[in-house]
Short mmCIF file of C-alpha atoms in Angstrom, two decimals:
data_model
loop_
_atom_site.label_atom_id
_atom_site.label_comp_id
_atom_site.label_asym_id
_atom_site.label_seq_id
_atom_site.Cartn_x
_atom_site.Cartn_y
_atom_site.Cartn_z
CA MET A 27 -14.66 -6.08 -93.23
CA PRO A 28 -17.99 -6.58 -95.11
CA PRO A 29 -18.14 -4.96 -98.56
CA PHE A 30 -21.35 -2.99 -97.73
CA SER A 31 -21.05 0.79 -97.79
CA PHE A 32 -22.93 0.83 -94.48
CA TRP A 33 -19.82 -0.52 -92.75
CA ARG A 34 -17.29 1.49 -94.72
CA LYS A 35 -15.36 4.00 -92.69
CA SER A 36 -16.07 7.50 -93.90
CA LYS A 37 -13.22 9.76 -94.93
CA LYS A 38 -14.49 12.51 -92.62
CA SER A 39 -15.19 10.71 -89.36
CA LYS A 40 -13.06 7.54 -89.66
CA ARG A 41 -15.84 5.64 -87.84
CA LEU A 42 -17.13 2.17 -88.51
CA ILE A 43 -20.65 2.70 -87.18
CA PRO A 44 -22.70 5.48 -88.75
CA PRO A 45 -23.89 8.38 -86.63
CA ILE A 46 -27.47 8.39 -85.39
CA TYR A 47 -29.45 11.62 -85.67
CA LYS A 48 -32.58 11.97 -83.50
CA LEU A 49 -35.35 13.86 -85.31
CA ILE A 50 -38.68 14.77 -83.74
CA VAL A 51 -41.65 15.44 -86.03
CA LEU A 52 -44.36 17.67 -84.54
CA GLY A 53 -47.65 19.00 -85.84
CA ALA A 54 -51.40 19.03 -85.34
CA ARG A 55 -53.38 15.89 -86.00
CA GLY A 56 -54.23 15.40 -89.68
CA VAL A 57 -51.49 17.54 -91.22
CA GLY A 58 -49.88 14.59 -92.96
CA LYS A 59 -46.98 13.69 -90.65
CA SER A 60 -47.61 9.95 -90.95
CA ALA A 61 -48.07 10.16 -94.73
CA LEU A 62 -44.76 12.02 -95.04
CA LEU A 63 -42.93 9.51 -92.85
CA TYR A 64 -44.51 6.56 -94.65
CA GLN A 65 -43.33 7.97 -97.99
CA LEU A 66 -39.82 8.56 -96.60
CA ILE A 67 -39.50 5.02 -95.21
CA TYR A 68 -41.44 2.93 -97.69
CA SER A 69 -41.65 5.20 -100.79
CA HIS A 70 -45.37 4.53 -100.95
CA SER A 71 -48.42 6.65 -100.34
CA SER A 72 -51.72 5.65 -98.79
CA GLU A 73 -54.93 7.58 -98.44
CA ILE A 74 -55.97 5.64 -95.34
CA TRP A 75 -54.21 6.29 -92.04
CA GLU A 76 -55.00 5.09 -88.56
CA PHE A 77 -54.22 7.43 -85.70
CA ALA A 78 -51.24 6.29 -83.68
CA PHE A 79 -50.32 7.70 -80.27
CA GLU A 80 -46.66 7.68 -81.28
CA ASP A 81 -44.47 6.22 -83.99
CA ASN A 82 -40.78 5.56 -84.33
CA PHE A 83 -38.99 5.15 -87.63
CA ARG A 84 -35.41 4.42 -88.65
CA LYS A 85 -33.96 5.26 -92.01
CA LEU A 86 -30.47 4.53 -93.31
CA ALA A 87 -29.47 7.59 -95.26
CA LEU A 88 -26.56 8.80 -97.34
CA LEU A 89 -25.73 12.37 -96.30
CA ASP A 90 -23.01 13.96 -98.46
CA GLU A 91 -21.38 10.59 -99.15
CA GLU A 92 -21.49 9.59 -95.50
CA THR A 93 -23.86 6.91 -94.16
CA ALA A 94 -26.08 7.99 -91.28
CA ILE A 95 -29.06 6.61 -89.38
CA LEU A 96 -32.11 8.87 -88.99
CA ASP A 97 -33.96 7.93 -85.85
CA ILE A 98 -37.30 9.65 -86.33
CA TYR A 99 -39.94 10.03 -83.68
CA GLU A 100 -43.42 11.24 -84.58
CA ALA A 101 -44.85 13.11 -81.58
CA ASN A 102 -48.58 13.32 -82.11
CA ASP A 103 -50.84 15.99 -80.72
CA PHE A 104 -50.48 15.25 -76.99
CA LEU A 105 -47.84 17.73 -75.87
CA GLY A 106 -50.21 19.78 -73.64
CA HIS A 107 -48.75 18.40 -70.41
CA LYS A 108 -45.24 19.34 -69.28
CA PHE A 109 -44.46 15.68 -68.50
CA PHE A 110 -45.08 14.65 -72.13
CA GLN A 111 -43.15 17.63 -73.46
CA ASP A 112 -40.09 16.67 -71.41
CA LEU A 113 -40.47 12.96 -72.20
CA TYR A 114 -40.88 13.32 -75.94
CA LEU A 115 -38.88 16.46 -76.79
CA SER A 116 -35.81 16.12 -74.55
CA PRO A 117 -34.05 13.39 -76.56
CA GLY A 118 -34.55 15.27 -79.84
CA GLU A 119 -31.51 16.76 -81.57
CA GLY A 120 -33.52 18.39 -84.35
CA PHE A 121 -37.20 19.27 -84.78
CA MET A 122 -39.48 19.24 -87.78
CA MET A 123 -42.61 21.35 -87.30
CA VAL A 124 -45.30 20.37 -89.80
CA TYR A 125 -48.44 22.18 -90.92
CA SER A 126 -50.88 21.56 -93.76
CA THR A 127 -51.23 24.16 -96.52
CA THR A 128 -54.97 23.34 -96.30
CA SER A 129 -55.36 24.18 -92.61
CA ARG A 130 -55.01 27.66 -91.12
CA LYS A 131 -55.39 26.11 -87.62
CA SER A 132 -52.34 23.88 -88.08
CA PHE A 133 -50.30 26.81 -89.34
CA ASP A 134 -51.31 29.04 -86.46
CA ARG A 135 -50.22 26.29 -84.06
CA ILE A 136 -46.57 26.34 -85.20
CA PRO A 137 -45.40 29.18 -82.91
CA GLU A 138 -46.96 27.34 -79.94
CA LEU A 139 -45.04 24.17 -80.87
CA TYR A 140 -41.87 26.18 -81.19
CA GLN A 141 -42.44 27.62 -77.69
CA LYS A 142 -42.89 24.10 -76.32
CA ILE A 143 -39.56 23.07 -77.82
CA LEU A 144 -37.92 26.17 -76.31
CA LEU A 145 -39.30 25.27 -72.88
CA VAL A 146 -37.73 21.86 -72.99
CA LYS A 147 -34.48 22.66 -74.84
CA GLY A 148 -33.90 26.05 -73.29
CA ASN A 149 -32.84 29.02 -75.32
CA ASN A 150 -29.98 27.04 -76.80
CA LEU A 151 -29.81 26.91 -80.55
CA PHE A 152 -31.33 23.74 -81.92
CA PRO A 153 -31.91 22.71 -85.52
CA ILE A 154 -35.45 23.16 -86.78
CA ILE A 155 -37.15 22.76 -90.14
CA LEU A 156 -40.62 23.95 -91.13
CA VAL A 157 -42.59 21.64 -93.41
CA ALA A 158 -45.78 22.53 -95.31
CA THR A 159 -47.67 19.43 -96.47
CA LYS A 160 -50.32 18.86 -99.10
CA SER A 161 -48.81 21.32 -101.56
CA ASP A 162 -50.55 19.44 -104.37
CA ARG A 163 -53.99 20.64 -103.16
CA GLU A 164 -53.84 24.15 -104.65
CA ASN A 165 -57.67 24.66 -104.70
CA GLU A 166 -57.85 23.88 -100.97
CA ARG A 167 -54.87 26.01 -99.93
CA GLU A 168 -55.41 28.29 -96.92
CA ILE A 169 -51.76 29.18 -96.36
CA SER A 170 -49.84 30.90 -99.11
CA ALA A 171 -46.23 30.01 -99.88
CA GLU A 172 -45.36 33.60 -98.89
CA GLU A 173 -46.93 33.18 -95.41
CA GLY A 174 -44.89 30.02 -94.94
CA ARG A 175 -41.66 31.81 -95.95
CA GLU A 176 -42.41 34.67 -93.54
CA LEU A 177 -42.92 32.27 -90.65
CA ALA A 178 -39.73 30.39 -91.52
CA GLU A 179 -37.86 33.69 -91.61
CA ARG A 180 -39.24 34.64 -88.15
CA LEU A 181 -38.20 31.25 -86.77
CA LYS A 182 -34.84 31.41 -88.56
CA CYS A 183 -35.31 28.04 -90.27
CA HIS A 184 -35.76 26.49 -93.70
CA LEU A 185 -39.19 25.81 -95.19
CA PHE A 186 -40.02 22.83 -97.41
CA GLU A 187 -43.33 22.52 -99.24
CA THR A 188 -44.10 18.83 -99.69
CA SER A 189 -46.64 16.49 -101.22
CA SER A 190 -46.73 12.90 -99.97
CA LYS A 191 -49.26 12.00 -102.59
CA LEU A 192 -47.01 13.11 -105.48
CA ARG A 193 -43.77 12.35 -103.56
CA ILE A 194 -42.54 15.93 -103.88
CA ASN A 195 -39.82 17.10 -101.46
CA VAL A 196 -40.34 14.10 -99.17
CA ASP A 197 -36.72 13.19 -98.38
CA GLU A 198 -35.25 16.71 -98.52
CA PRO A 199 -36.51 18.10 -95.20
CA PHE A 200 -35.35 15.02 -93.27
CA TYR A 201 -31.91 15.08 -94.85
CA ALA A 202 -31.57 18.86 -94.39
CA LEU A 203 -32.47 18.53 -90.69
CA ALA A 204 -29.94 15.70 -90.24
CA ARG A 205 -27.26 17.83 -91.90
CA GLU A 206 -28.08 20.72 -89.55
CA ILE A 207 -27.75 18.40 -86.56
CA ARG A 208 -24.48 17.03 -87.90
CA ASP A 209 -23.06 20.50 -88.63
CA SER A 210 -24.12 21.92 -85.24
CA SER A 211 -22.92 18.94 -83.23
CA ALA A 212 -19.85 18.63 -81.05
CA PRO A 213 -16.71 17.43 -82.84
CA ASN A 214 -16.94 13.98 -81.17
CA ARG A 215 -19.92 12.96 -83.33
#
């Protein structure tokens, strides 16, 4: 067996291949989803982003001393049609809803995104995380931390305020969502 920890059997699962957790990142255009993902994957920030219709990312992560693969799909702002909702949301095991602290419109859109997830996943419980980006832009803030906490409470999920530019709380929401998926999954995972 290779000496890499990636191939090491975990004490908990006794498996050789790490589990794969499917995360879907949703949010209005321009909220900083790509910047957050780029920081997570490459630990680097960029001020220039090109719009992509969709993006897939993979990240090898250590969750509580167990290796896992985060399979992350960025669903951009095209979920208006039921076909796209089913196609892009169905495979998701956990959902990260993202808004910008500098955009009231993106914040007000979160309940709509939540409803779209409910339509596809049914009323079953599914792991979700709420992420507020651009927390470093205090002078441009339109959404208070308290408003974010209230929405997270209504949706019964955790809230993370992040800054891709300053690399604040970048990894935490992804790892927290993966843990929620792991902890809510069937025992055969």
